[in-house]
């Protein structure tokens, strides 16, 4: 579980640093008409403010969505990581990632829980997983990052 938790919190820290950097640079011009190639200079000079606003809006939207999707769940899971009180799911794989089966990598899988009959999606670090395999996975409830305990 240590590897997947390290991945989650490194991702969280990097996203937080990028967000702080963005907030510090938001008032500065990102696209400057003076540095554009001569044949595009007039167009950029007329639309520089709009281009910068659109670019900053796209980056801000990405950061907000990423922050909500990664950082907030990671912070909510922090007490669980410290107490090592992970949730467990046991069941058959319904959704799987079969890319490069021989290489261990981050994969999102769906498991049909035997106890609740609900499909739970978990991000794990493993080799190829196939539909129909029986797995026991312990995972963090908010970020849905986990580790495979048993693979039958």
mmCIF file with all atom_site columns, C-alpha atoms in Angstrom:
data_model
loop_
_atom_site.group_PDB
_atom_site.id
_atom_site.type_symbol
_atom_site.label_atom_id
_atom_site.label_alt_id
_atom_site.label_comp_id
_atom_site.label_asym_id
_atom_site.label_entity_id
_atom_site.label_seq_id
_atom_site.pdbx_PDB_ins_code
_atom_site.Cartn_x
_atom_site.Cartn_y
_atom_site.Cartn_z
_atom_site.occupancy
_atom_site.B_iso_or_equiv
_atom_site.pdbx_formal_charge
_atom_site.auth_seq_id
_atom_site.auth_comp_id
_atom_site.auth_asym_id
_atom_site.auth_atom_id
_atom_site.pdbx_PDB_model_num
ATOM 1   C CA . UNK A 1 1   ? 0.000   0.000   0.000   1.00 0.00 ? 1   UNK A CA 1
ATOM 2   C CA . UNK A 1 2   ? 2.994   2.281   0.525   1.00 0.00 ? 2   UNK A CA 1
ATOM 3   C CA . UNK A 1 3   ? 3.740   2.687   -3.197  1.00 0.00 ? 3   UNK A CA 1
ATOM 4   C CA . UNK A 1 4   ? 0.207   3.710   -4.168  1.00 0.00 ? 4   UNK A CA 1
ATOM 5   C CA . UNK A 1 5   ? -0.078  6.077   -1.188  1.00 0.00 ? 5   UNK A CA 1
ATOM 6   C CA . UNK A 1 6   ? 3.254   7.680   -2.124  1.00 0.00 ? 6   UNK A CA 1
ATOM 7   C CA . UNK A 1 7   ? 1.993   8.125   -5.691  1.00 0.00 ? 7   UNK A CA 1
ATOM 8   C CA . UNK A 1 8   ? -1.239  9.736   -4.438  1.00 0.00 ? 8   UNK A CA 1
ATOM 9   C CA . UNK A 1 9   ? 0.488   12.209  -2.135  1.00 0.00 ? 9   UNK A CA 1
ATOM 10  C CA . UNK A 1 10  ? 3.248   13.096  -4.626  1.00 0.00 ? 10  UNK A CA 1
ATOM 11  C CA . UNK A 1 11  ? 0.507   13.848  -7.148  1.00 0.00 ? 11  UNK A CA 1
ATOM 12  C CA . UNK A 1 12  ? -1.284  15.935  -4.509  1.00 0.00 ? 12  UNK A CA 1
ATOM 13  C CA . UNK A 1 13  ? 1.839   17.923  -3.599  1.00 0.00 ? 13  UNK A CA 1
ATOM 14  C CA . UNK A 1 14  ? 2.749   18.609  -7.236  1.00 0.00 ? 14  UNK A CA 1
ATOM 15  C CA . UNK A 1 15  ? -0.791  19.732  -8.029  1.00 0.00 ? 15  UNK A CA 1
ATOM 16  C CA . UNK A 1 16  ? -0.777  22.018  -4.985  1.00 0.00 ? 16  UNK A CA 1
ATOM 17  C CA . UNK A 1 17  ? 2.571   23.548  -6.019  1.00 0.00 ? 17  UNK A CA 1
ATOM 18  C CA . UNK A 1 18  ? 1.308   24.115  -9.558  1.00 0.00 ? 18  UNK A CA 1
ATOM 19  C CA . UNK A 1 19  ? -1.859  25.736  -8.194  1.00 0.00 ? 19  UNK A CA 1
ATOM 20  C CA . UNK A 1 20  ? 0.168   28.112  -5.994  1.00 0.00 ? 20  UNK A CA 1
ATOM 21  C CA . UNK A 1 21  ? 2.411   28.948  -8.961  1.00 0.00 ? 21  UNK A CA 1
ATOM 22  C CA . UNK A 1 22  ? -0.666  29.671  -11.091 1.00 0.00 ? 22  UNK A CA 1
ATOM 23  C CA . UNK A 1 23  ? -2.173  31.941  -8.431  1.00 0.00 ? 23  UNK A CA 1
ATOM 24  C CA . UNK A 1 24  ? 1.110   33.897  -8.249  1.00 0.00 ? 24  UNK A CA 1
ATOM 25  C CA . UNK A 1 25  ? 1.300   34.282  -12.051 1.00 0.00 ? 25  UNK A CA 1
ATOM 26  C CA . UNK A 1 26  ? -2.380  34.972  -12.743 1.00 0.00 ? 26  UNK A CA 1
ATOM 27  C CA . UNK A 1 27  ? -1.961  38.763  -13.011 1.00 0.00 ? 27  UNK A CA 1
ATOM 28  C CA . UNK A 1 28  ? 1.024   38.616  -15.349 1.00 0.00 ? 28  UNK A CA 1
ATOM 29  C CA . UNK A 1 29  ? 0.766   38.425  -19.124 1.00 0.00 ? 29  UNK A CA 1
ATOM 30  C CA . UNK A 1 30  ? 1.485   34.908  -20.337 1.00 0.00 ? 30  UNK A CA 1
ATOM 31  C CA . UNK A 1 31  ? 1.335   35.713  -24.042 1.00 0.00 ? 31  UNK A CA 1
ATOM 32  C CA . UNK A 1 32  ? 3.173   38.904  -24.999 1.00 0.00 ? 32  UNK A CA 1
ATOM 33  C CA . UNK A 1 33  ? 2.722   40.364  -28.448 1.00 0.00 ? 33  UNK A CA 1
ATOM 34  C CA . UNK A 1 34  ? 6.326   41.588  -28.431 1.00 0.00 ? 34  UNK A CA 1
ATOM 35  C CA . UNK A 1 35  ? 7.630   38.009  -28.441 1.00 0.00 ? 35  UNK A CA 1
ATOM 36  C CA . UNK A 1 36  ? 5.399   36.678  -31.225 1.00 0.00 ? 36  UNK A CA 1
ATOM 37  C CA . UNK A 1 37  ? 6.650   36.010  -34.748 1.00 0.00 ? 37  UNK A CA 1
ATOM 38  C CA . UNK A 1 38  ? 6.280   39.103  -36.983 1.00 0.00 ? 38  UNK A CA 1
ATOM 39  C CA . UNK A 1 39  ? 3.467   37.822  -39.203 1.00 0.00 ? 39  UNK A CA 1
ATOM 40  C CA . UNK A 1 40  ? 1.190   37.122  -36.163 1.00 0.00 ? 40  UNK A CA 1
ATOM 41  C CA . UNK A 1 41  ? 2.193   40.184  -34.136 1.00 0.00 ? 41  UNK A CA 1
ATOM 42  C CA . UNK A 1 42  ? -0.692  42.474  -35.223 1.00 0.00 ? 42  UNK A CA 1
ATOM 43  C CA . UNK A 1 43  ? -3.359  39.856  -34.508 1.00 0.00 ? 43  UNK A CA 1
ATOM 44  C CA . UNK A 1 44  ? -1.907  39.023  -31.089 1.00 0.00 ? 44  UNK A CA 1
ATOM 45  C CA . UNK A 1 45  ? -1.464  42.719  -30.251 1.00 0.00 ? 45  UNK A CA 1
ATOM 46  C CA . UNK A 1 46  ? -5.185  43.370  -30.934 1.00 0.00 ? 46  UNK A CA 1
ATOM 47  C CA . UNK A 1 47  ? -6.334  40.255  -29.020 1.00 0.00 ? 47  UNK A CA 1
ATOM 48  C CA . UNK A 1 48  ? -3.637  39.849  -26.356 1.00 0.00 ? 48  UNK A CA 1
ATOM 49  C CA . UNK A 1 49  ? -5.968  40.468  -23.420 1.00 0.00 ? 49  UNK A CA 1
ATOM 50  C CA . UNK A 1 50  ? -8.586  37.994  -24.727 1.00 0.00 ? 50  UNK A CA 1
ATOM 51  C CA . UNK A 1 51  ? -5.970  35.343  -25.515 1.00 0.00 ? 51  UNK A CA 1
ATOM 52  C CA . UNK A 1 52  ? -4.502  35.604  -22.011 1.00 0.00 ? 52  UNK A CA 1
ATOM 53  C CA . UNK A 1 53  ? -7.959  35.476  -20.376 1.00 0.00 ? 53  UNK A CA 1
ATOM 54  C CA . UNK A 1 54  ? -8.953  32.372  -22.360 1.00 0.00 ? 54  UNK A CA 1
ATOM 55  C CA . UNK A 1 55  ? -5.641  30.645  -21.648 1.00 0.00 ? 55  UNK A CA 1
ATOM 56  C CA . UNK A 1 56  ? -5.850  31.434  -17.923 1.00 0.00 ? 56  UNK A CA 1
ATOM 57  C CA . UNK A 1 57  ? -9.492  30.310  -17.843 1.00 0.00 ? 57  UNK A CA 1
ATOM 58  C CA . UNK A 1 58  ? -8.609  26.940  -19.373 1.00 0.00 ? 58  UNK A CA 1
ATOM 59  C CA . UNK A 1 59  ? -5.734  26.401  -16.925 1.00 0.00 ? 59  UNK A CA 1
ATOM 60  C CA . UNK A 1 60  ? -7.883  27.537  -13.965 1.00 0.00 ? 60  UNK A CA 1
ATOM 61  C CA . UNK A 1 61  ? -10.685 25.130  -14.969 1.00 0.00 ? 61  UNK A CA 1
ATOM 62  C CA . UNK A 1 62  ? -8.215  22.250  -15.201 1.00 0.00 ? 62  UNK A CA 1
ATOM 63  C CA . UNK A 1 63  ? -6.722  23.124  -11.795 1.00 0.00 ? 63  UNK A CA 1
ATOM 64  C CA . UNK A 1 64  ? -10.114 23.411  -10.085 1.00 0.00 ? 64  UNK A CA 1
ATOM 65  C CA . UNK A 1 65  ? -11.283 20.056  -11.474 1.00 0.00 ? 65  UNK A CA 1
ATOM 66  C CA . UNK A 1 66  ? -7.980  18.388  -10.589 1.00 0.00 ? 66  UNK A CA 1
ATOM 67  C CA . UNK A 1 67  ? -7.973  19.905  -7.124  1.00 0.00 ? 67  UNK A CA 1
ATOM 68  C CA . UNK A 1 68  ? -11.495 18.630  -6.428  1.00 0.00 ? 68  UNK A CA 1
ATOM 69  C CA . UNK A 1 69  ? -10.707 15.212  -7.903  1.00 0.00 ? 69  UNK A CA 1
ATOM 70  C CA . UNK A 1 70  ? -7.273  14.624  -6.315  1.00 0.00 ? 70  UNK A CA 1
ATOM 71  C CA . UNK A 1 71  ? -6.327  16.961  -3.485  1.00 0.00 ? 71  UNK A CA 1
ATOM 72  C CA . UNK A 1 72  ? -9.577  17.085  -1.488  1.00 0.00 ? 72  UNK A CA 1
ATOM 73  C CA . UNK A 1 73  ? -10.014 13.264  -1.398  1.00 0.00 ? 73  UNK A CA 1
ATOM 74  C CA . UNK A 1 74  ? -6.320  12.845  -0.488  1.00 0.00 ? 74  UNK A CA 1
ATOM 75  C CA . UNK A 1 75  ? -6.713  15.238  2.442   1.00 0.00 ? 75  UNK A CA 1
ATOM 76  C CA . UNK A 1 76  ? -9.874  13.408  3.560   1.00 0.00 ? 76  UNK A CA 1
ATOM 77  C CA . UNK A 1 77  ? -7.990  10.090  3.418   1.00 0.00 ? 77  UNK A CA 1
ATOM 78  C CA . UNK A 1 78  ? -4.989  11.323  5.413   1.00 0.00 ? 78  UNK A CA 1
ATOM 79  C CA . UNK A 1 79  ? -6.364  10.239  8.859   1.00 0.00 ? 79  UNK A CA 1
ATOM 80  C CA . UNK A 1 80  ? -7.146  6.804   7.412   1.00 0.00 ? 80  UNK A CA 1
ATOM 81  C CA . UNK A 1 81  ? -3.587  6.493   6.063   1.00 0.00 ? 81  UNK A CA 1
ATOM 82  C CA . UNK A 1 82  ? -2.166  7.434   9.459   1.00 0.00 ? 82  UNK A CA 1
ATOM 83  C CA . UNK A 1 83  ? -4.349  4.878   11.299  1.00 0.00 ? 83  UNK A CA 1
ATOM 84  C CA . UNK A 1 84  ? -4.025  2.270   8.494   1.00 0.00 ? 84  UNK A CA 1
ATOM 85  C CA . UNK A 1 85  ? -7.767  1.633   8.737   1.00 0.00 ? 85  UNK A CA 1
ATOM 86  C CA . UNK A 1 86  ? -8.394  0.866   5.043   1.00 0.00 ? 86  UNK A CA 1
ATOM 87  C CA . UNK A 1 87  ? -11.647 -0.371  3.508   1.00 0.00 ? 87  UNK A CA 1
ATOM 88  C CA . UNK A 1 88  ? -11.704 -3.798  1.871   1.00 0.00 ? 88  UNK A CA 1
ATOM 89  C CA . UNK A 1 89  ? -13.577 -5.119  -1.123  1.00 0.00 ? 89  UNK A CA 1
ATOM 90  C CA . UNK A 1 90  ? -13.728 -8.712  -2.297  1.00 0.00 ? 90  UNK A CA 1
ATOM 91  C CA . UNK A 1 91  ? -15.214 -9.806  -5.560  1.00 0.00 ? 91  UNK A CA 1
ATOM 92  C CA . UNK A 1 92  ? -14.963 -10.400 -9.279  1.00 0.00 ? 92  UNK A CA 1
ATOM 93  C CA . UNK A 1 93  ? -13.360 -7.891  -11.649 1.00 0.00 ? 93  UNK A CA 1
ATOM 94  C CA . UNK A 1 94  ? -15.951 -6.300  -13.938 1.00 0.00 ? 94  UNK A CA 1
ATOM 95  C CA . UNK A 1 95  ? -13.913 -3.452  -15.479 1.00 0.00 ? 95  UNK A CA 1
ATOM 96  C CA . UNK A 1 96  ? -10.203 -3.814  -16.081 1.00 0.00 ? 96  UNK A CA 1
ATOM 97  C CA . UNK A 1 97  ? -7.142  -2.316  -17.740 1.00 0.00 ? 97  UNK A CA 1
ATOM 98  C CA . UNK A 1 98  ? -5.332  -4.797  -19.945 1.00 0.00 ? 98  UNK A CA 1
ATOM 99  C CA . UNK A 1 99  ? -2.704  -2.502  -21.440 1.00 0.00 ? 99  UNK A CA 1
ATOM 100 C CA . UNK A 1 100 ? 0.868   -3.842  -21.272 1.00 0.00 ? 100 UNK A CA 1
ATOM 101 C CA . UNK A 1 101 ? 0.042   -6.805  -19.025 1.00 0.00 ? 101 UNK A CA 1
ATOM 102 C CA . UNK A 1 102 ? 3.651   -7.663  -18.156 1.00 0.00 ? 102 UNK A CA 1
ATOM 103 C CA . UNK A 1 103 ? 4.486   -4.209  -16.799 1.00 0.00 ? 103 UNK A CA 1
ATOM 104 C CA . UNK A 1 104 ? 3.425   -3.024  -13.342 1.00 0.00 ? 104 UNK A CA 1
ATOM 105 C CA . UNK A 1 105 ? 1.616   0.302   -13.648 1.00 0.00 ? 105 UNK A CA 1
ATOM 106 C CA . UNK A 1 106 ? -1.269  2.351   -12.291 1.00 0.00 ? 106 UNK A CA 1
ATOM 107 C CA . UNK A 1 107 ? -4.588  0.787   -13.363 1.00 0.00 ? 107 UNK A CA 1
ATOM 108 C CA . UNK A 1 108 ? -8.238  1.540   -12.630 1.00 0.00 ? 108 UNK A CA 1
ATOM 109 C CA . UNK A 1 109 ? -10.353 -1.570  -12.075 1.00 0.00 ? 109 UNK A CA 1
ATOM 110 C CA . UNK A 1 110 ? -13.993 -2.198  -11.216 1.00 0.00 ? 110 UNK A CA 1
ATOM 111 C CA . UNK A 1 111 ? -14.864 -4.895  -8.689  1.00 0.00 ? 111 UNK A CA 1
ATOM 112 C CA . UNK A 1 112 ? -18.349 -6.218  -7.926  1.00 0.00 ? 112 UNK A CA 1
ATOM 113 C CA . UNK A 1 113 ? -18.413 -6.339  -4.116  1.00 0.00 ? 113 UNK A CA 1
ATOM 114 C CA . UNK A 1 114 ? -19.642 -9.699  -2.778  1.00 0.00 ? 114 UNK A CA 1
ATOM 115 C CA . UNK A 1 115 ? -21.178 -8.141  0.350   1.00 0.00 ? 115 UNK A CA 1
ATOM 116 C CA . UNK A 1 116 ? -23.063 -5.160  -1.109  1.00 0.00 ? 116 UNK A CA 1
ATOM 117 C CA . UNK A 1 117 ? -23.435 -6.165  -4.774  1.00 0.00 ? 117 UNK A CA 1
ATOM 118 C CA . UNK A 1 118 ? -22.186 -2.709  -5.783  1.00 0.00 ? 118 UNK A CA 1
ATOM 119 C CA . UNK A 1 119 ? -19.449 -2.047  -8.304  1.00 0.00 ? 119 UNK A CA 1
ATOM 120 C CA . UNK A 1 120 ? -16.477 -0.254  -6.755  1.00 0.00 ? 120 UNK A CA 1
ATOM 121 C CA . UNK A 1 121 ? -13.776 1.398   -8.858  1.00 0.00 ? 121 UNK A CA 1
ATOM 122 C CA . UNK A 1 122 ? -10.282 1.370   -7.383  1.00 0.00 ? 122 UNK A CA 1
ATOM 123 C CA . UNK A 1 123 ? -6.914  2.602   -8.670  1.00 0.00 ? 123 UNK A CA 1
ATOM 124 C CA . UNK A 1 124 ? -4.213  -0.014  -8.077  1.00 0.00 ? 124 UNK A CA 1
ATOM 125 C CA . UNK A 1 125 ? -0.558  -0.531  -9.005  1.00 0.00 ? 125 UNK A CA 1
ATOM 126 C CA . UNK A 1 126 ? -0.198  -3.968  -10.565 1.00 0.00 ? 126 UNK A CA 1
ATOM 127 C CA . UNK A 1 127 ? 0.433   -6.084  -13.623 1.00 0.00 ? 127 UNK A CA 1
ATOM 128 C CA . UNK A 1 128 ? -2.364  -6.951  -16.052 1.00 0.00 ? 128 UNK A CA 1
ATOM 129 C CA . UNK A 1 129 ? -5.758  -7.779  -14.552 1.00 0.00 ? 129 UNK A CA 1
ATOM 130 C CA . UNK A 1 130 ? -8.501  -9.600  -16.455 1.00 0.00 ? 130 UNK A CA 1
ATOM 131 C CA . UNK A 1 131 ? -12.276 -9.616  -16.328 1.00 0.00 ? 131 UNK A CA 1
ATOM 132 C CA . UNK A 1 132 ? -13.592 -12.401 -14.114 1.00 0.00 ? 132 UNK A CA 1
ATOM 133 C CA . UNK A 1 133 ? -10.593 -12.594 -11.775 1.00 0.00 ? 133 UNK A CA 1
ATOM 134 C CA . UNK A 1 134 ? -11.403 -12.787 -8.072  1.00 0.00 ? 134 UNK A CA 1
ATOM 135 C CA . UNK A 1 135 ? -9.609  -10.077 -6.081  1.00 0.00 ? 135 UNK A CA 1
ATOM 136 C CA . UNK A 1 136 ? -9.384  -8.870  -2.521  1.00 0.00 ? 136 UNK A CA 1
ATOM 137 C CA . UNK A 1 137 ? -8.373  -5.195  -2.427  1.00 0.00 ? 137 UNK A CA 1
ATOM 138 C CA . UNK A 1 138 ? -7.847  -2.790  0.445   1.00 0.00 ? 138 UNK A CA 1
ATOM 139 C CA . UNK A 1 139 ? -8.346  0.851   -0.517  1.00 0.00 ? 139 UNK A CA 1
ATOM 140 C CA . UNK A 1 140 ? -8.813  4.432   0.656   1.00 0.00 ? 140 UNK A CA 1
ATOM 141 C CA . UNK A 1 141 ? -12.505 5.415   0.698   1.00 0.00 ? 141 UNK A CA 1
ATOM 142 C CA . UNK A 1 142 ? -12.313 8.950   -0.721  1.00 0.00 ? 142 UNK A CA 1
ATOM 143 C CA . UNK A 1 143 ? -9.520  8.814   -3.297  1.00 0.00 ? 143 UNK A CA 1
ATOM 144 C CA . UNK A 1 144 ? -10.194 5.154   -4.234  1.00 0.00 ? 144 UNK A CA 1
ATOM 145 C CA . UNK A 1 145 ? -6.494  4.261   -4.338  1.00 0.00 ? 145 UNK A CA 1
ATOM 146 C CA . UNK A 1 146 ? -5.742  0.725   -3.173  1.00 0.00 ? 146 UNK A CA 1
ATOM 147 C CA . UNK A 1 147 ? -3.620  -2.385  -3.200  1.00 0.00 ? 147 UNK A CA 1
ATOM 148 C CA . UNK A 1 148 ? -4.447  -5.942  -4.233  1.00 0.00 ? 148 UNK A CA 1
ATOM 149 C CA . UNK A 1 149 ? -4.257  -8.292  -1.249  1.00 0.00 ? 149 UNK A CA 1
ATOM 150 C CA . UNK A 1 150 ? -5.274  -11.551 -2.936  1.00 0.00 ? 150 UNK A CA 1
ATOM 151 C CA . UNK A 1 151 ? -5.489  -12.516 -6.578  1.00 0.00 ? 151 UNK A CA 1
ATOM 152 C CA . UNK A 1 152 ? -7.197  -15.820 -7.391  1.00 0.00 ? 152 UNK A CA 1
#
